[in-house]
Amino acid sequence: MGQKEYLKNQQREVLQNCGLINPENIREYIARDGYQAMGRVLTSCQPQDVIEQIKKSGLRGRGGGGFPTGRKWEYAARAVNEDKYIICNGDEGDPGAFMDRSVMEGDPHAVLEGMVIAGYAIGAHRGYIYVRAEYPVAVERMELAIKQARELGLVGKNIFSSGFDFDIEVRLGAGAFVCGEETAMLNSIAGKRGEPRPRPPFPAVAGLFHKPTVINNVETLANVGRIFLKGPEYFAGIGTEKSKGTKVFALAGKINNTGLIEVPMGVTLRSIIFDIGGGIQKGRKFKAVLIGGPSGGCIPEDHLDAPIDYDSLLKLGAMMGSGGLIVMDESDCMVDIAKFFLEFTQDESCGKCTPCRVGTKRMHEILQRITIGEGKEEDISLLKRLAEDIRKSSLCGLGQTAPNPVLSTLRFFEEEYLAHIRDKHCPAGVCSRLVRFEIIPEKCTACSICARICPVEAISGEPKKPPYFIHQGICIKCGACQAKCPFSAIAKI
Amino acid sequence: MKSLEDLKKMKEETIQAMQLKEQPEPEYRVTVGLGTCGIAAGARAVYNAFVEEVNNRKIKYVTVVGTGCAGICKNEPLVEITGADGITYTYQNLTPEKAKAVTEQHLVQKKPVEAWLLATGRSLL
């Protein structure tokens, strides 16, 4: 694979500097037109114009929800208060997602520039970057970037002699998934327990320290400078009717080219997975792609040609999320995947509201029993009912979206659930309690390797007198015999 | 920095300073991917190997810098070597030992090590 081939179907806007410039040297960012947009905005635009331009660009939040950024800024700008805040949400917690980390590590000044412009637009003088402590490199580079920008007067008092002051500070999160939810994040930054609170009031009205606050995702803010540099029309010219610009995705899972990509909105998942991602590892068959992490959903082969934008993904029961794509192949069990993500949300639930705290636990228990062959026919309707209730009655986005992986796997892979429940069979051969190892008599040469490797002595036979035999009652389904058999004579059924 | 003019001046100065010169000796910029993905794959040791090797040989025409994730995380540690002719050679899966060999062959003898290359192309910088 040539690098050019890899970049062929991509359009690098947010990632234009990542992997090229030295992020620890502010001058290299400046050499690539860095801080020009901020300079122009501060010296020749009114805050209202800034908001208008962002609205005109059609930029929507890249953290998942896709709320129009211009409108968010407008609400905060309208709120009358001396103190307002800008928060950069760098608490990227979805398993398999690393877009924001890469932007913070590779182009930290683009984030700072976006924050200053946002601050100017709403009349804020202070910004916080909330980064999880598990991202030590991102934290280090962001802090260095702030220091360098401050030294040059690009952050601080009277920036570009415009009379506008803006300072930025990094706040570390301890890695709780719920702190990526905006109201929980506000509490965490204020030094309180990271628990969400009901909205309204929205942060744009009463946010950090009860002051008007705009919370934008790292990638959203990294887009801002570029919108002013190239013009809102340029940005609005990329993408689809309702989703403008580009989106960064992290490719993970059973895909050949794991890594970070950026494409215009509206390209298909098929193009991302097969043209850019190089298809599935080991020549296996594609099964589904999980988009949006634990809040998102699975998209099967049939829907791979749907364009990626906020609205069409919602229609498919998934969501853009922050942009993590986990690719699954035929060897992945969808019930097991749903169980994995529910285990994650159940673990990360803050426990404040009952539907999320207890509901996800119950759902996890049901999935658990399905995967060990103790599922009941009515479990499927029970799962759906619970999912609906949790979705409707949870306090914050974590709970409201937690059932999504279950619902979407049920929608597209119900027969796989039924196979577990009715036939006590895991078609992908993942759920260990539901698989059986058997010796294929025609292939067995009675070499006795399997019998010697078996940790529970479940295999018996006489050397040189094939076939050997696995005692199902003793077998613990560890798979050691299958891995070691030199003749591929052991099948997993 | 007081004005947009100052910023533009700094931009021009930096572009000048980053420009790789042909004279008296062709200059090189060695860019090591030091995102978390690169670091996890051992890029810090590769970076240190380049710095050490360049210092030990007292080579003055090579600048070694770190950069973020180029997106091809699978092939980390990635190292780009750009010459004064504006051509970038991208090496993949480097180790400290390979970094020393690349210094010798590419930066001293001016012969890129084809076997470890992922791609070549015009510099995007």
Coordinates of C-alpha atoms in Angstrom, one line a residue:
Chain A
M1 CA 0.0 0.0 0.0
G2 CA 1.4 3.3 -1.0
Q3 CA 0.8 6.3 1.2
K4 CA -0.8 8.2 -1.7
E5 CA -3.3 5.4 -2.3
Y6 CA -4.2 5.6 1.4
L7 CA -4.8 9.3 1.1
K8 CA -6.6 9.1 -2.2
N9 CA -10.2 8.9 -1.0
Q10 CA -9.6 11.3 1.9
Q11 CA -9.9 15.0 2.4
R12 CA -7.6 16.3 5.1
E13 CA -9.0 19.5 6.6
V14 CA -8.9 19.1 10.4
L15 CA -6.0 16.7 10.1
Q16 CA -4.1 18.9 7.6
N17 CA -1.2 19.4 10.0
C18 CA -1.3 16.1 11.9
G19 CA 1.7 14.1 11.0
L20 CA 3.4 17.0 9.3
I21 CA 4.3 19.7 11.7
N22 CA 6.1 19.5 15.0
P23 CA 3.2 20.1 17.5
E24 CA 5.7 21.2 20.1
N25 CA 6.8 24.2 18.1
I26 CA 4.2 27.0 17.7
R27 CA 6.1 28.5 14.8
E28 CA 5.5 25.5 12.6
Y29 CA 1.8 26.0 13.1
I30 CA 2.1 29.7 12.3
A31 CA 4.1 28.8 9.1
R32 CA 1.0 26.9 8.0
D33 CA -1.3 30.0 8.4
G34 CA -1.9 29.3 12.1
Y35 CA -3.6 32.0 14.1
Q36 CA -4.2 34.1 10.9
A37 CA -8.0 33.4 11.2
M38 CA -8.0 34.4 14.9
G39 CA -6.0 37.6 14.1
R40 CA -8.5 38.6 11.4
V41 CA -11.5 37.8 13.5
L42 CA -10.2 39.7 16.5
T43 CA -9.2 42.8 14.6
S44 CA -11.9 43.1 12.0
C45 CA -15.1 41.2 12.9
Q46 CA -17.9 41.9 15.3
P47 CA -18.8 38.9 17.5
Q48 CA -22.2 38.7 15.8
D49 CA -20.5 38.4 12.4
V50 CA -18.4 35.5 13.8
I51 CA -21.6 33.7 14.8
E52 CA -23.2 34.4 11.4
Q53 CA -20.2 33.0 9.6
I54 CA -20.2 29.8 11.6
K55 CA -23.9 29.5 11.0
K56 CA -23.4 30.0 7.3
S57 CA -20.7 27.3 7.3
G58 CA -23.2 24.8 8.6
L59 CA -20.8 23.4 11.2
R60 CA -22.4 20.9 13.5
G61 CA -20.9 19.5 16.7
R62 CA -18.5 16.7 16.1
G63 CA -18.9 15.1 19.6
G64 CA -21.9 13.1 18.6
G65 CA -25.1 14.9 18.8
G66 CA -24.5 17.1 15.8
F67 CA -26.1 20.3 17.3
P68 CA -25.5 23.4 15.1
T69 CA -22.4 25.1 16.5
G70 CA -23.5 28.6 15.4
R71 CA -26.8 28.3 17.3
K72 CA -25.0 27.1 20.4
W73 CA -22.7 30.1 20.3
E74 CA -25.7 32.4 19.6
Y75 CA -27.5 31.2 22.8
A76 CA -24.5 31.8 24.9
A77 CA -23.8 35.2 23.2
R78 CA -27.3 36.4 24.0
A79 CA -27.0 35.4 27.7
V80 CA -26.1 38.5 29.7
N81 CA -23.4 37.9 32.1
E82 CA -19.9 39.3 32.8
D83 CA -18.4 35.8 33.1
K84 CA -18.8 33.3 30.4
Y85 CA -16.8 30.2 29.6
I86 CA -15.6 28.1 26.6
I87 CA -15.0 24.5 27.3
C88 CA -13.2 22.1 24.9
N89 CA -14.4 18.6 25.4
G90 CA -11.4 16.3 25.1
D91 CA -12.9 13.5 27.3
E92 CA -12.9 11.0 24.5
G93 CA -14.0 7.8 26.1
D94 CA -15.6 5.5 23.5
P95 CA -13.7 2.3 23.2
G96 CA -11.9 2.3 19.8
A97 CA -12.0 6.1 19.3
F98 CA -8.9 8.2 19.1
M99 CA -9.8 11.2 16.9
D100 CA -9.6 13.9 19.5
R101 CA -6.5 12.5 21.0
S102 CA -4.7 12.6 17.7
V103 CA -5.8 16.2 17.0
M104 CA -4.7 17.3 20.5
E105 CA -1.4 15.6 20.0
G106 CA -0.8 16.5 16.4
D107 CA -2.2 20.0 16.1
P108 CA -2.9 21.5 19.5
H109 CA -2.8 25.1 18.4
A110 CA -5.7 24.5 16.0
V111 CA -7.8 23.7 19.1
L112 CA -6.5 26.8 21.0
E113 CA -7.3 29.1 18.0
G114 CA -10.8 27.7 17.7
M115 CA -11.3 28.3 21.4
V116 CA -10.2 32.0 21.3
I117 CA -12.5 32.6 18.3
A118 CA -15.4 31.0 20.1
G119 CA -14.6 33.0 23.2
Y120 CA -14.6 36.2 21.2
A121 CA -18.0 35.3 19.6
I122 CA -19.8 34.8 22.9
G123 CA -17.9 37.2 25.0
A124 CA -16.0 34.8 27.2
H125 CA -12.6 35.5 28.6
R126 CA -11.7 32.1 29.9
G127 CA -11.5 28.6 28.5
Y128 CA -10.9 25.2 29.8
I129 CA -9.7 22.1 28.0
Y130 CA -11.0 19.0 29.7
V131 CA -8.7 16.1 28.8
R132 CA -8.7 12.7 30.4
A133 CA -5.5 11.9 32.3
E134 CA -5.2 8.7 30.3
Y135 CA -4.0 10.9 27.5
P136 CA -0.7 12.0 28.9
V137 CA 0.8 13.0 25.6
A138 CA -2.2 15.1 24.7
V139 CA -2.1 16.8 28.1
E140 CA 1.6 17.5 27.8
R141 CA 1.3 19.0 24.2
M142 CA -1.8 21.0 25.0
E143 CA -0.1 22.5 28.1
L144 CA 3.0 23.3 26.1
A145 CA 0.9 24.8 23.3
I146 CA -0.9 27.1 25.8
K147 CA 2.5 28.2 27.3
Q148 CA 3.9 28.9 23.9
A149 CA 0.8 30.8 22.7
R150 CA 0.9 32.8 25.9
E151 CA 4.5 33.7 25.4
L152 CA 3.8 35.1 22.0
G153 CA 0.7 36.9 23.2
L154 CA -1.7 34.8 21.2
V155 CA -3.5 33.8 24.3
G156 CA -3.8 36.2 27.3
K157 CA -4.4 39.9 27.6
N158 CA -5.2 42.2 24.8
I159 CA -4.6 39.7 22.0
F160 CA -3.4 41.4 18.8
S161 CA -4.0 44.8 20.5
S162 CA -7.7 44.2 20.0
G163 CA -8.6 44.8 23.7
F164 CA -9.8 41.2 23.9
D165 CA -8.5 39.0 26.7
F166 CA -8.7 35.2 26.7
D167 CA -6.9 32.7 28.7
I168 CA -7.0 28.9 28.6
E169 CA -6.3 26.2 31.2
V170 CA -6.1 22.4 31.0
R171 CA -8.3 20.4 33.4
L172 CA -7.7 16.8 33.8
G173 CA -10.5 14.2 34.0
A174 CA -10.0 11.0 35.9
G175 CA -11.3 8.9 33.1
A176 CA -15.0 8.5 34.0
F177 CA -16.9 8.0 30.8
V178 CA -19.9 10.0 32.1
C179 CA -17.7 13.1 32.4
G180 CA -17.8 13.4 28.6
E181 CA -21.5 14.3 29.1
E182 CA -21.6 18.1 29.3
T183 CA -23.3 18.7 32.6
A184 CA -21.3 16.0 34.3
M185 CA -18.2 17.6 32.9
L186 CA -19.2 21.0 34.3
N187 CA -19.5 19.5 37.7
S188 CA -16.1 17.8 37.3
I189 CA -14.4 21.0 36.3
A190 CA -15.9 22.8 39.2
G191 CA -14.4 20.2 41.5
K192 CA -17.6 18.4 42.2
R193 CA -18.6 14.8 41.7
G194 CA -18.9 14.1 38.0
E195 CA -22.6 13.5 37.8
P196 CA -25.0 14.9 35.2
R197 CA -27.9 17.2 36.0
P198 CA -31.2 17.7 34.1
R199 CA -31.3 20.1 31.2
P200 CA -32.7 22.8 30.9
P201 CA -31.1 25.0 32.0
F202 CA -28.7 24.4 29.2
P203 CA -25.1 25.2 29.7
A204 CA -25.4 28.1 27.3
V205 CA -27.6 29.7 29.9
A206 CA -26.3 28.3 33.2
G207 CA -23.1 26.3 32.7
L208 CA -19.8 26.3 34.5
F209 CA -20.2 28.0 37.9
H210 CA -23.7 28.7 36.7
K211 CA -22.4 31.1 34.1
P212 CA -23.2 30.9 30.3
T213 CA -20.9 28.3 28.8
V214 CA -20.2 26.8 25.4
I215 CA -19.0 23.2 25.4
N216 CA -17.5 22.1 22.0
N217 CA -15.8 19.0 21.0
V218 CA -12.1 19.1 20.1
E219 CA -12.8 18.4 16.4
T220 CA -15.5 21.0 16.3
L221 CA -13.1 23.7 17.6
A222 CA -10.3 22.5 15.3
N223 CA -12.6 23.2 12.4
V224 CA -13.3 26.8 13.4
G225 CA -10.0 28.4 12.4
R226 CA -10.1 26.8 9.0
I227 CA -13.7 28.0 8.4
F228 CA -12.5 31.6 8.7
L229 CA -9.3 31.0 6.8
K230 CA -11.0 29.5 3.8
G231 CA -14.4 31.0 4.2
P232 CA -17.7 29.6 5.3
E233 CA -18.7 28.9 1.7
Y234 CA -15.7 26.6 1.2
F235 CA -16.7 24.6 4.3
A236 CA -20.4 24.6 3.3
G237 CA -19.3 23.3 -0.1
I238 CA -18.0 20.1 1.4
G239 CA -20.4 17.3 2.5
T240 CA -24.2 16.8 2.2
E241 CA -27.1 19.2 2.4
K242 CA -27.5 19.0 6.2
S243 CA -24.1 17.7 7.3
K244 CA -21.3 20.0 6.1
G245 CA -17.5 19.6 6.1
T246 CA -15.4 16.6 6.8
K247 CA -15.4 14.1 9.6
V248 CA -12.5 12.3 11.2
F249 CA -12.9 8.6 11.9
A250 CA -10.9 6.1 13.8
L251 CA -10.7 2.7 12.1
A252 CA -10.4 -0.2 14.5
G253 CA -11.3 -3.8 14.8
K254 CA -11.0 -6.4 12.1
I255 CA -10.0 -4.0 9.4
N256 CA -6.7 -4.1 7.4
N257 CA -5.6 -0.4 7.7
T258 CA -6.3 0.5 11.3
G259 CA -5.7 4.2 11.7
L260 CA -7.2 7.7 11.5
I261 CA -8.9 9.0 8.4
E262 CA -10.8 12.1 7.3
V263 CA -13.5 12.1 4.6
P264 CA -16.1 14.5 3.4
M265 CA -19.5 13.9 5.0
G266 CA -21.8 11.9 2.8
V267 CA -19.3 9.2 1.6
T268 CA -20.5 5.7 2.2
L269 CA -19.3 3.3 4.9
R270 CA -18.4 0.9 2.1
S271 CA -15.9 3.3 0.7
I272 CA -14.4 3.9 4.1
I273 CA -14.1 0.3 5.0
F274 CA -13.1 -1.2 1.6
D275 CA -11.4 1.7 -0.3
I276 CA -9.6 3.4 2.5
G277 CA -9.6 0.8 5.2
G278 CA -8.4 -1.9 2.8
G279 CA -11.2 -4.4 3.7
I280 CA -11.3 -7.1 6.3
Q281 CA -8.3 -8.9 7.9
K282 CA -7.4 -12.4 6.9
G283 CA -9.7 -12.4 3.9
R284 CA -12.7 -12.9 6.2
K285 CA -16.3 -11.7 5.4
F286 CA -17.5 -8.4 6.7
K287 CA -20.3 -8.7 9.2
A288 CA -21.1 -5.3 10.7
V289 CA -19.6 -2.0 11.7
L290 CA -20.2 -0.4 15.0
I291 CA -20.4 3.4 14.7
G292 CA -20.6 5.7 17.6
G293 CA -19.2 3.5 20.3
P294 CA -21.3 2.3 23.2
S295 CA -24.0 4.9 22.3
G296 CA -24.1 3.9 18.7
G297 CA -25.3 1.0 16.7
C298 CA -24.3 -1.7 14.3
I299 CA -24.7 -1.3 10.6
P300 CA -24.8 -4.5 8.5
E301 CA -23.6 -5.2 5.0
D302 CA -27.0 -4.3 3.4
H303 CA -26.8 -0.7 4.6
L304 CA -23.1 0.0 3.8
D305 CA -24.1 2.2 0.9
A306 CA -25.9 4.7 3.1
P307 CA -24.2 8.0 3.1
I308 CA -22.5 9.0 6.4
D309 CA -24.2 12.0 7.8
Y310 CA -25.9 12.8 11.1
D311 CA -29.4 12.2 9.9
S312 CA -29.1 9.0 7.8
L313 CA -27.1 7.3 10.6
L314 CA -29.9 8.1 13.1
K315 CA -32.4 6.6 10.7
L316 CA -30.4 3.4 10.8
G317 CA -30.5 3.3 14.6
A318 CA -26.8 4.3 14.9
M319 CA -25.3 7.7 15.4
M320 CA -22.3 9.6 14.3
G321 CA -20.9 9.7 17.8
S322 CA -17.5 11.1 17.9
G323 CA -16.3 8.9 15.0
G324 CA -15.1 5.6 16.2
L325 CA -15.6 2.8 13.7
I326 CA -15.2 -0.8 15.0
V327 CA -15.3 -3.3 12.2
M328 CA -16.5 -6.8 12.8
D329 CA -16.2 -9.9 10.7
E330 CA -18.0 -13.2 10.6
S331 CA -16.0 -14.5 13.6
D332 CA -17.7 -11.9 15.9
C333 CA -20.9 -12.8 17.8
M334 CA -23.3 -9.9 17.8
V335 CA -24.9 -10.9 21.1
D336 CA -21.4 -10.9 22.6
I337 CA -20.6 -7.5 21.2
A338 CA -23.9 -6.1 22.6
K339 CA -23.0 -7.6 25.9
F340 CA -19.5 -6.1 25.8
F341 CA -20.8 -2.6 25.3
L342 CA -23.6 -3.0 27.8
E343 CA -21.0 -4.1 30.3
F344 CA -19.1 -1.0 29.6
T345 CA -22.1 1.4 30.0
Q346 CA -23.2 -0.5 33.0
D347 CA -19.8 -0.1 34.5
E348 CA -19.6 3.6 33.6
S349 CA -23.1 4.5 34.7
C350 CA -22.7 7.1 37.5
G351 CA -25.6 5.7 39.4
K352 CA -27.5 8.9 39.9
C353 CA -30.7 7.9 38.1
T354 CA -32.4 4.5 38.5
P355 CA -33.2 3.6 34.9
C356 CA -29.6 3.7 33.9
R357 CA -28.1 2.3 37.1
V358 CA -30.5 -0.6 37.5
G359 CA -31.8 -1.0 33.9
T360 CA -28.4 -1.5 32.3
K361 CA -27.5 -4.0 34.9
R362 CA -30.7 -6.0 34.2
M363 CA -30.1 -5.8 30.5
H364 CA -26.6 -7.1 31.0
E365 CA -27.8 -10.0 33.1
I366 CA -30.3 -11.0 30.4
L367 CA -27.5 -10.9 27.7
Q368 CA -25.3 -12.8 30.0
R369 CA -27.8 -15.6 30.3
I370 CA -28.4 -15.7 26.6
T371 CA -24.7 -16.2 25.9
I372 CA -24.5 -19.1 28.3
G373 CA -27.5 -20.9 26.8
E374 CA -30.0 -20.0 29.5
G375 CA -31.9 -17.5 27.5
K376 CA -35.7 -17.6 27.2
E377 CA -37.8 -16.8 24.2
E378 CA -39.4 -13.9 26.0
D379 CA -36.0 -12.3 26.8
I380 CA -36.0 -10.6 23.4
S381 CA -39.2 -8.7 24.1
L382 CA -38.1 -8.0 27.6
L383 CA -34.8 -6.5 26.3
K384 CA -36.7 -4.3 23.9
R385 CA -39.1 -3.1 26.6
L386 CA -36.3 -2.4 29.0
A387 CA -34.3 -0.6 26.3
E388 CA -37.2 1.6 25.5
D389 CA -37.8 2.5 29.2
I390 CA -34.1 3.2 29.8
R391 CA -33.9 5.4 26.7
K392 CA -37.0 7.4 27.7
S393 CA -36.4 7.8 31.4
S394 CA -32.6 8.2 31.9
L395 CA -31.3 11.5 33.0
C396 CA -28.4 12.0 30.6
G397 CA -27.1 10.9 27.2
L398 CA -25.2 8.0 28.7
G399 CA -28.3 6.2 29.8
Q400 CA -30.5 7.4 26.9
T401 CA -28.1 5.9 24.4
A402 CA -26.9 2.9 26.4
P403 CA -29.4 0.4 24.9
N404 CA -28.5 1.4 21.3
P405 CA -26.0 -1.4 20.7
V406 CA -28.6 -4.0 21.9
L407 CA -31.4 -2.5 19.9
S408 CA -29.5 -2.2 16.7
T409 CA -28.1 -5.7 17.0
L410 CA -31.6 -7.0 17.6
R411 CA -32.8 -5.0 14.6
F412 CA -30.3 -6.5 12.2
F413 CA -29.3 -9.7 13.8
E414 CA -32.3 -11.1 15.7
E415 CA -31.8 -14.5 14.2
E416 CA -28.5 -14.7 15.9
Y417 CA -30.1 -14.0 19.3
L418 CA -32.7 -16.6 18.5
A419 CA -30.0 -19.2 17.7
H420 CA -28.5 -18.6 21.1
I421 CA -31.9 -18.9 22.8
R422 CA -33.7 -21.7 20.8
D423 CA -30.8 -23.8 19.5
K424 CA -28.3 -23.1 22.3
H425 CA -25.9 -22.4 19.5
C426 CA -23.5 -19.5 18.8
P427 CA -23.3 -19.2 15.0
A428 CA -20.0 -17.3 15.2
G429 CA -18.5 -19.7 17.7
V430 CA -17.7 -17.1 20.3
C431 CA -19.8 -17.8 23.3
S432 CA -17.8 -20.6 24.8
R433 CA -20.6 -22.3 26.7
L434 CA -22.5 -22.8 23.5
V435 CA -19.7 -24.3 21.3
R436 CA -18.5 -27.9 21.2
F437 CA -15.2 -29.2 20.1
E438 CA -15.2 -32.5 18.2
I439 CA -12.6 -34.6 16.5
I440 CA -13.1 -35.2 12.8
P441 CA -12.4 -38.9 12.5
E442 CA -11.2 -38.8 8.9
K443 CA -8.5 -36.3 9.7
C444 CA -7.4 -37.7 13.0
T445 CA -4.1 -39.6 12.9
A446 CA -4.1 -40.4 16.6
C447 CA -0.9 -38.5 17.2
S448 CA -2.0 -37.9 20.8
I449 CA -0.9 -34.3 20.9
C450 CA -4.4 -33.1 21.8
A451 CA -4.7 -35.5 24.7
R452 CA -1.4 -34.4 26.1
I453 CA -2.3 -30.7 25.7
C454 CA -5.8 -30.9 27.2
P455 CA -5.7 -29.3 30.7
V456 CA -8.6 -31.4 32.1
E457 CA -7.8 -34.7 30.4
A458 CA -11.1 -34.7 28.5
I459 CA -9.5 -36.4 25.4
S460 CA -8.9 -40.1 25.3
G461 CA -7.7 -42.6 22.7
E462 CA -5.1 -45.0 21.9
P463 CA -1.9 -43.9 20.1
K464 CA -1.8 -44.8 16.4
K465 CA -5.4 -46.0 16.5
P466 CA -7.5 -43.1 15.3
P467 CA -9.8 -41.4 16.1
Y468 CA -9.4 -39.8 19.5
F469 CA -12.5 -38.8 21.4
I470 CA -13.4 -35.6 23.4
H471 CA -15.6 -36.2 26.4
Q472 CA -18.1 -33.3 26.3
G473 CA -19.0 -33.6 29.9
I474 CA -15.4 -32.9 31.0
C475 CA -14.4 -30.5 28.2
I476 CA -14.1 -26.9 29.4
K477 CA -14.0 -25.5 25.8
C478 CA -10.7 -23.8 26.1
G479 CA -9.8 -24.6 22.5
A480 CA -6.2 -25.6 23.3
C481 CA -6.5 -28.9 21.4
Q482 CA -7.8 -27.2 18.3
A483 CA -5.0 -24.7 18.4
K484 CA -2.3 -27.4 18.7
C485 CA -3.7 -30.1 16.3
P486 CA -1.2 -30.3 13.4
F487 CA -3.8 -31.9 11.1
S488 CA -6.7 -29.5 11.7
A489 CA -8.7 -32.5 12.8
I490 CA -10.6 -30.7 15.6
A491 CA -13.7 -28.7 14.7
K492 CA -15.5 -26.1 16.7
I493 CA -19.3 -26.5 16.2
Chain B
M1 CA 3.1 39.9 19.3
K2 CA 1.0 43.0 18.8
S3 CA -0.5 42.8 15.4
L4 CA -1.5 40.7 12.5
E5 CA 1.6 42.1 10.7
D6 CA 3.9 40.6 13.4
L7 CA 2.2 37.2 12.8
K8 CA 2.7 37.4 9.1
K9 CA 6.3 38.3 9.7
M10 CA 6.8 35.3 11.9
K11 CA 5.1 33.1 9.4
E12 CA 7.5 34.3 6.6
E13 CA 10.6 33.9 8.9
T14 CA 9.6 30.4 9.9
I15 CA 8.9 29.3 6.3
Q16 CA 12.4 30.6 5.5
A17 CA 14.0 28.8 8.4
M18 CA 12.1 25.6 7.6
Q19 CA 13.1 25.7 4.0
L20 CA 15.6 22.9 3.4
K21 CA 18.6 24.3 1.6
E22 CA 20.7 22.6 -1.1
Q23 CA 23.9 24.5 -0.1
P24 CA 26.5 24.0 1.2
E25 CA 25.2 20.5 1.8
P26 CA 21.7 19.2 1.0
E27 CA 19.6 19.4 4.2
Y28 CA 17.1 16.8 5.5
R29 CA 14.2 16.9 7.8
V30 CA 13.5 13.7 9.7
T31 CA 10.0 13.6 11.1
V32 CA 9.2 10.8 13.5
G33 CA 5.6 10.1 14.3
L34 CA 5.3 10.7 18.1
G35 CA 1.5 10.4 18.6
T36 CA 0.4 7.9 21.2
C37 CA 0.1 5.3 18.4
G38 CA 3.7 5.8 17.4
I39 CA 5.0 5.9 20.9
A40 CA 3.2 2.7 21.7
A41 CA 4.9 1.1 18.7
G42 CA 8.3 2.2 20.0
A43 CA 8.8 5.6 18.2
R44 CA 10.5 7.3 21.1
A45 CA 13.4 4.9 20.9
V46 CA 13.5 5.4 17.1
Y47 CA 13.5 9.2 17.6
N48 CA 16.3 8.9 20.1
A49 CA 18.3 6.6 17.8
F50 CA 18.1 9.2 15.0
V51 CA 19.1 12.1 17.3
E52 CA 22.0 10.1 18.8
E53 CA 23.2 8.8 15.5
V54 CA 23.1 12.3 13.9
N55 CA 24.9 13.8 16.9
N56 CA 27.5 11.0 17.1
R57 CA 28.3 11.5 13.4
K58 CA 28.3 15.3 13.9
I59 CA 26.0 15.7 11.0
K60 CA 24.9 19.3 10.7
Y61 CA 22.5 19.1 7.8
V62 CA 19.8 17.0 9.4
T63 CA 17.0 18.2 11.7
V64 CA 15.1 15.6 13.7
V65 CA 11.6 16.5 14.8
G66 CA 8.6 14.8 16.2
T67 CA 5.1 15.0 14.8
G68 CA 1.6 13.7 15.6
C69 CA -0.3 10.8 14.1
A70 CA -0.2 10.7 10.3
G71 CA -3.2 8.3 10.3
I72 CA -1.5 5.1 9.3
C73 CA -1.2 3.8 12.8
K74 CA -0.9 0.2 11.7
N75 CA 2.6 1.0 10.2
E76 CA 4.0 2.9 13.1
P77 CA 6.7 3.8 13.9
L78 CA 6.5 6.0 10.8
V79 CA 9.4 8.2 9.8
E80 CA 9.4 10.7 7.0
I81 CA 12.6 12.0 5.5
T82 CA 12.3 15.0 3.4
G83 CA 15.2 16.3 1.3
A84 CA 16.0 19.7 -0.1
D85 CA 14.5 18.5 -3.4
G86 CA 11.1 18.4 -1.7
I87 CA 10.7 14.7 -2.0
T88 CA 9.5 12.8 1.1
Y89 CA 10.4 9.2 1.8
T90 CA 8.1 7.5 4.3
Y91 CA 9.6 4.6 6.3
Q92 CA 7.4 2.2 8.1
N93 CA 7.8 -0.1 11.1
L94 CA 11.2 1.3 12.0
T95 CA 13.3 0.2 15.0
P96 CA 16.3 1.9 16.6
E97 CA 18.6 -0.5 14.7
K98 CA 16.9 0.3 11.4
A99 CA 17.0 4.0 12.3
K100 CA 20.8 3.8 12.5
A101 CA 20.9 2.0 9.2
V102 CA 18.7 4.6 7.6
T103 CA 20.9 7.3 8.9
E104 CA 24.0 5.7 7.4
Q105 CA 22.4 4.8 4.0
H106 CA 19.8 7.5 3.4
L107 CA 21.3 10.5 5.2
V108 CA 25.0 9.8 4.7
Q109 CA 25.3 7.8 1.5
K110 CA 22.1 9.4 0.0
K111 CA 20.6 6.0 -0.9
P112 CA 17.1 5.5 0.5
V113 CA 16.5 2.0 2.0
E114 CA 13.8 0.8 -0.5
A115 CA 12.9 -2.3 1.5
W116 CA 11.6 -0.3 4.5
L117 CA 9.8 2.3 2.5
L118 CA 6.0 2.7 2.7
A119 CA 5.7 5.4 0.1
T120 CA 7.5 8.3 -1.6
G121 CA 6.0 11.5 -2.9
R122 CA 6.2 15.3 -2.8
S123 CA 6.3 16.8 0.6
L124 CA 3.0 18.1 1.8
L125 CA 4.6 20.5 4.2

